[in-house]
mmCIF file of C-alpha atoms in Angstrom:
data_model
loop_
_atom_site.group_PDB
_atom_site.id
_atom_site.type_symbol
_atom_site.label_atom_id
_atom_site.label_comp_id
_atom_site.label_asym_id
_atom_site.label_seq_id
_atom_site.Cartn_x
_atom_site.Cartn_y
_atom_site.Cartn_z
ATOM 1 C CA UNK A 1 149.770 -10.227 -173.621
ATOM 2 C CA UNK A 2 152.754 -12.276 -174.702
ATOM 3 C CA UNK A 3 151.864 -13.204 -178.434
ATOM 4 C CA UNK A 4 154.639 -15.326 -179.031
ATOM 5 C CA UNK A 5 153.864 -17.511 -175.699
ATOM 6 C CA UNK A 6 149.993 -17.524 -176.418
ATOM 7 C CA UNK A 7 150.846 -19.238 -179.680
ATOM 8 C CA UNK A 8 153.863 -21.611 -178.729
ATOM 9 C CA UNK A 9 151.755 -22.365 -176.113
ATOM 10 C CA UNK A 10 148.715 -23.526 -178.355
ATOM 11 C CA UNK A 11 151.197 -25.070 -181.488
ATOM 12 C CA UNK A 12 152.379 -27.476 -179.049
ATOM 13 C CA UNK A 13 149.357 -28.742 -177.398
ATOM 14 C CA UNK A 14 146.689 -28.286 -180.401
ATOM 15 C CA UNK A 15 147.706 -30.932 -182.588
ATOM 16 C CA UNK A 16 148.286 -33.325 -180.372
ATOM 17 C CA UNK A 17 144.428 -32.958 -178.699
ATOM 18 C CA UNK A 18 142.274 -31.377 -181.260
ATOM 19 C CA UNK A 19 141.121 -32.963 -184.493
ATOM 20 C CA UNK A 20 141.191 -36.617 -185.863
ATOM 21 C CA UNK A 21 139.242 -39.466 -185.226
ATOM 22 C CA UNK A 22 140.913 -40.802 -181.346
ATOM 23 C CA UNK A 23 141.988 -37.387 -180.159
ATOM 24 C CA UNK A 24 140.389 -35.740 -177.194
ATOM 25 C CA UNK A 25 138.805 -32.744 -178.919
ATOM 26 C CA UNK A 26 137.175 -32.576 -181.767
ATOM 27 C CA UNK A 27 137.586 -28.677 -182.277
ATOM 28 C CA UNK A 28 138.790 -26.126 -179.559
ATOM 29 C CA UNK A 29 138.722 -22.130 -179.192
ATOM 30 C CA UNK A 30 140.732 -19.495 -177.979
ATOM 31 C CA UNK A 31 139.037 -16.601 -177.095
ATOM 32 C CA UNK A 32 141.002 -13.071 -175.094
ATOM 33 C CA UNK A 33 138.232 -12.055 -172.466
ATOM 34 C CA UNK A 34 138.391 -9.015 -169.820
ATOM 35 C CA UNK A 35 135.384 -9.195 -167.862
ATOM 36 C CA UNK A 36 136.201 -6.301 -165.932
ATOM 37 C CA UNK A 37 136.825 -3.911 -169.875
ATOM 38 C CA UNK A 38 134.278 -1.741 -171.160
ATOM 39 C CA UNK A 39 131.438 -3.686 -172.978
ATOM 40 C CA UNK A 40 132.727 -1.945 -175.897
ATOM 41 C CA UNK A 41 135.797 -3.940 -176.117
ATOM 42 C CA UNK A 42 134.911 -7.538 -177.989
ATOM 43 C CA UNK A 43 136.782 -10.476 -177.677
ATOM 44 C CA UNK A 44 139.146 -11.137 -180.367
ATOM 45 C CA UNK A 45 139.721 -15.079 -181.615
ATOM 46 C CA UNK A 46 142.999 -15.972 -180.841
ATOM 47 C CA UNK A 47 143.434 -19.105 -181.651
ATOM 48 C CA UNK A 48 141.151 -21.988 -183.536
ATOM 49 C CA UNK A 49 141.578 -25.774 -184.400
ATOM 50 C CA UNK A 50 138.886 -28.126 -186.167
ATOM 51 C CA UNK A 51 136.228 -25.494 -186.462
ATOM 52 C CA UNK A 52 135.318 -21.828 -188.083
ATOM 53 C CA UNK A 53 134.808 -19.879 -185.656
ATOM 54 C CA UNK A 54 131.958 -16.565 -186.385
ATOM 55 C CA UNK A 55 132.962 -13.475 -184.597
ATOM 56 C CA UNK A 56 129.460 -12.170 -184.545
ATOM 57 C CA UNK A 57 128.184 -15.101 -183.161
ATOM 58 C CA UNK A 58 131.075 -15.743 -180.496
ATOM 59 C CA UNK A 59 130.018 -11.848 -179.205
ATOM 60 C CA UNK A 60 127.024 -13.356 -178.439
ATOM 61 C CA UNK A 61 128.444 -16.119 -176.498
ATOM 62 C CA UNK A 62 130.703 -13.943 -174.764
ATOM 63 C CA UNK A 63 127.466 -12.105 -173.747
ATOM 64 C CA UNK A 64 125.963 -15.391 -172.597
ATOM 65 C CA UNK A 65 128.790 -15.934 -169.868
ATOM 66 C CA UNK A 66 129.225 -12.211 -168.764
ATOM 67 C CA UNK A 67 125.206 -12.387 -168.126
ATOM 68 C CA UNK A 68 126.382 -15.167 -165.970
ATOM 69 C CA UNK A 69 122.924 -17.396 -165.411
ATOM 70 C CA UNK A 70 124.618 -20.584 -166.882
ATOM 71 C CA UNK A 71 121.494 -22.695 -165.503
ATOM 72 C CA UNK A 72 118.820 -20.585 -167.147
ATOM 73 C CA UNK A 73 119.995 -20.082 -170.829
ATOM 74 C CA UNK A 74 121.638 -21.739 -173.574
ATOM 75 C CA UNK A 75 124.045 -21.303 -175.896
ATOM 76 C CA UNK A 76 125.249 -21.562 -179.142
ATOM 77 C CA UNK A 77 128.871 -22.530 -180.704
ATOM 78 C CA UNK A 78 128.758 -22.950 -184.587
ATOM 79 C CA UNK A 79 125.692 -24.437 -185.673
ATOM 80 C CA UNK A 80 124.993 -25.936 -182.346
ATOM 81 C CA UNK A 81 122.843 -25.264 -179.136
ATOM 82 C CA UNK A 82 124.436 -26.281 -176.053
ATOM 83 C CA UNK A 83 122.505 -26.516 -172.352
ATOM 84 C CA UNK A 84 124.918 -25.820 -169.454
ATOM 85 C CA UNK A 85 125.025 -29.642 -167.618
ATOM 86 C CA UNK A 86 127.754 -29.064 -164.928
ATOM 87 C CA UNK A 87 129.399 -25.734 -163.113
ATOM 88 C CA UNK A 88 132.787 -25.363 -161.298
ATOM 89 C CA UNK A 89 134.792 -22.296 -160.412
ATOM 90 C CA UNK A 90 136.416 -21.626 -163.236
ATOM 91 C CA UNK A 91 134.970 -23.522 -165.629
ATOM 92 C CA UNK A 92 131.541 -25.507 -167.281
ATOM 93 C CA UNK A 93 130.308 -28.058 -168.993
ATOM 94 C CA UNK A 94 127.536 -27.978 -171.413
ATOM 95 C CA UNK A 95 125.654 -30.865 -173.901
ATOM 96 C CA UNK A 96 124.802 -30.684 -177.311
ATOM 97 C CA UNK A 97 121.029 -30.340 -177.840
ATOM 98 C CA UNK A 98 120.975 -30.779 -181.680
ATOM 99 C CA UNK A 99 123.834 -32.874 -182.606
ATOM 100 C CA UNK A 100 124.035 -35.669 -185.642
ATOM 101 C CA UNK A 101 126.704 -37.623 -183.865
ATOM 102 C CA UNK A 102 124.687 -40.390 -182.191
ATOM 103 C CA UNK A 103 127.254 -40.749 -179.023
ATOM 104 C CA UNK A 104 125.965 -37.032 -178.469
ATOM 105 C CA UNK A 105 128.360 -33.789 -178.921
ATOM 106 C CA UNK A 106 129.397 -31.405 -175.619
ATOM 107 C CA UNK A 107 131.678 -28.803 -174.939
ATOM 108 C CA UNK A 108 134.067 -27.767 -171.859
ATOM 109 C CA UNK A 109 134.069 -23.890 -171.321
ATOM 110 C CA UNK A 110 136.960 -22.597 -169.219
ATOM 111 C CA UNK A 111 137.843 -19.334 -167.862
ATOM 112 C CA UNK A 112 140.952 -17.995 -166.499
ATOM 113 C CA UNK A 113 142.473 -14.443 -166.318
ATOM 114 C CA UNK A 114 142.745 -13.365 -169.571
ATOM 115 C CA UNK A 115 141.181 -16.351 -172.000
ATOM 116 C CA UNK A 116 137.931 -18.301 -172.472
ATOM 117 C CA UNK A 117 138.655 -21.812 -173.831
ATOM 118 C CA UNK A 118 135.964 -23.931 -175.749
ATOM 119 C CA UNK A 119 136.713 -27.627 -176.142
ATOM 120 C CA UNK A 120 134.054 -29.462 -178.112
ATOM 121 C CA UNK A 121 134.221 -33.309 -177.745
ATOM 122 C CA UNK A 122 132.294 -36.086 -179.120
ATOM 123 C CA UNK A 123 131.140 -38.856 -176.973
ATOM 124 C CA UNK A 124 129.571 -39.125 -173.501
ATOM 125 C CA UNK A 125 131.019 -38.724 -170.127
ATOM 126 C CA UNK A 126 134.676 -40.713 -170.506
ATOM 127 C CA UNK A 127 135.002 -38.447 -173.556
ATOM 128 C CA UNK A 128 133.992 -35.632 -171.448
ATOM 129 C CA UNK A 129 136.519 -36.547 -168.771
ATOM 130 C CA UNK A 130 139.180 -36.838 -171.372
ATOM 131 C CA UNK A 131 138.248 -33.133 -172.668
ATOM 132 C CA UNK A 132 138.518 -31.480 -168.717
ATOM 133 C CA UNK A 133 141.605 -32.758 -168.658
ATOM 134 C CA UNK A 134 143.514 -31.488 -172.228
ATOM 135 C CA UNK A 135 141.416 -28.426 -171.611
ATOM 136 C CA UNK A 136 142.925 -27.605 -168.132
ATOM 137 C CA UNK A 137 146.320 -28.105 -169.272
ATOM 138 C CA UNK A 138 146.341 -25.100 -171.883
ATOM 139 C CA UNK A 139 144.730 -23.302 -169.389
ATOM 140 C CA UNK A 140 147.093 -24.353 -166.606
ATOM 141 C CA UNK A 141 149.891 -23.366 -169.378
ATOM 142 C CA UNK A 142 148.058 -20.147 -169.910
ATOM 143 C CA UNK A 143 147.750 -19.091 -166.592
ATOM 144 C CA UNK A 144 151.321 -20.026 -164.699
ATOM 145 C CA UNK A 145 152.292 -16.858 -167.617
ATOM 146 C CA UNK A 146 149.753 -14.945 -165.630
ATOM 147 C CA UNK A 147 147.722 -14.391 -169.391
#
């Protein structure tokens, strides 16, 4: 894994997509994930913007996509229970089910080799939209490294 890419990588795009009031994301989370390593292994938080982020509570979410039955379950992030809404190849979209923000909360979950990415928005579907697409280009970034 090339540290020093992983986090030039993130430095550049984080601040200008995660955080204050008219930027796409409201928080976003970099998670290192090997779905084919021994259960034993846990995912380590790489990198996190606009949130805190609970190891103990991110193993579980890890669990939650190796189990793989998106449609069936929910999840949690922070505080906050998500239901899966929308599945693509790589990645997911989910809805807040408990959220104070009276547009409604949701988060963008994307996968690639080596990373799971959580973007959490604010706002409906044109704030959704807006989150796919920051979200794909880290992971775009992240991938064309072959991380």
């Amino acid at each position: 894994m090339d540290w020093s890419f992983i986090t030039k990588t993130w430095d550049k795009w984080a601040p200008s997509n995660v955080g204050s009031s008219g930027q796409p994301l409201r928080a976003a989370l970099l998670l290192n994930y090997d779905p084919t390593g021994p259960s034993r292994l846990l995912s380590t938080i790489l990198k996190c913007e606009g949130m805190k982020a609970d190891p103990v509570q991110l193993r579980q979410f890890v669990d939650f996509v190796n189990r793989g039955k998106l449609q069936m379950e929910t999840f949690f992030i922070g505080p906050n229970q998500y239901m899966i809404t929308s599945i693509h190849e790589n990645w997911f979209s989910a809805r807040c089910m408990d959220t104070l923000a009276p547009v409604g909360e949701g988060a963008i979950v994307m996968q690639t080799a080596a990373f799971i990415l959580v973007a959490l928005y604010v706002g409906s579907v044109g704030a959704g939209s807006r989150a796919v697409v920051v979200a794909d280009q880290l992971a775009v970034q992240l991938s064309c490294r072959n991380l």
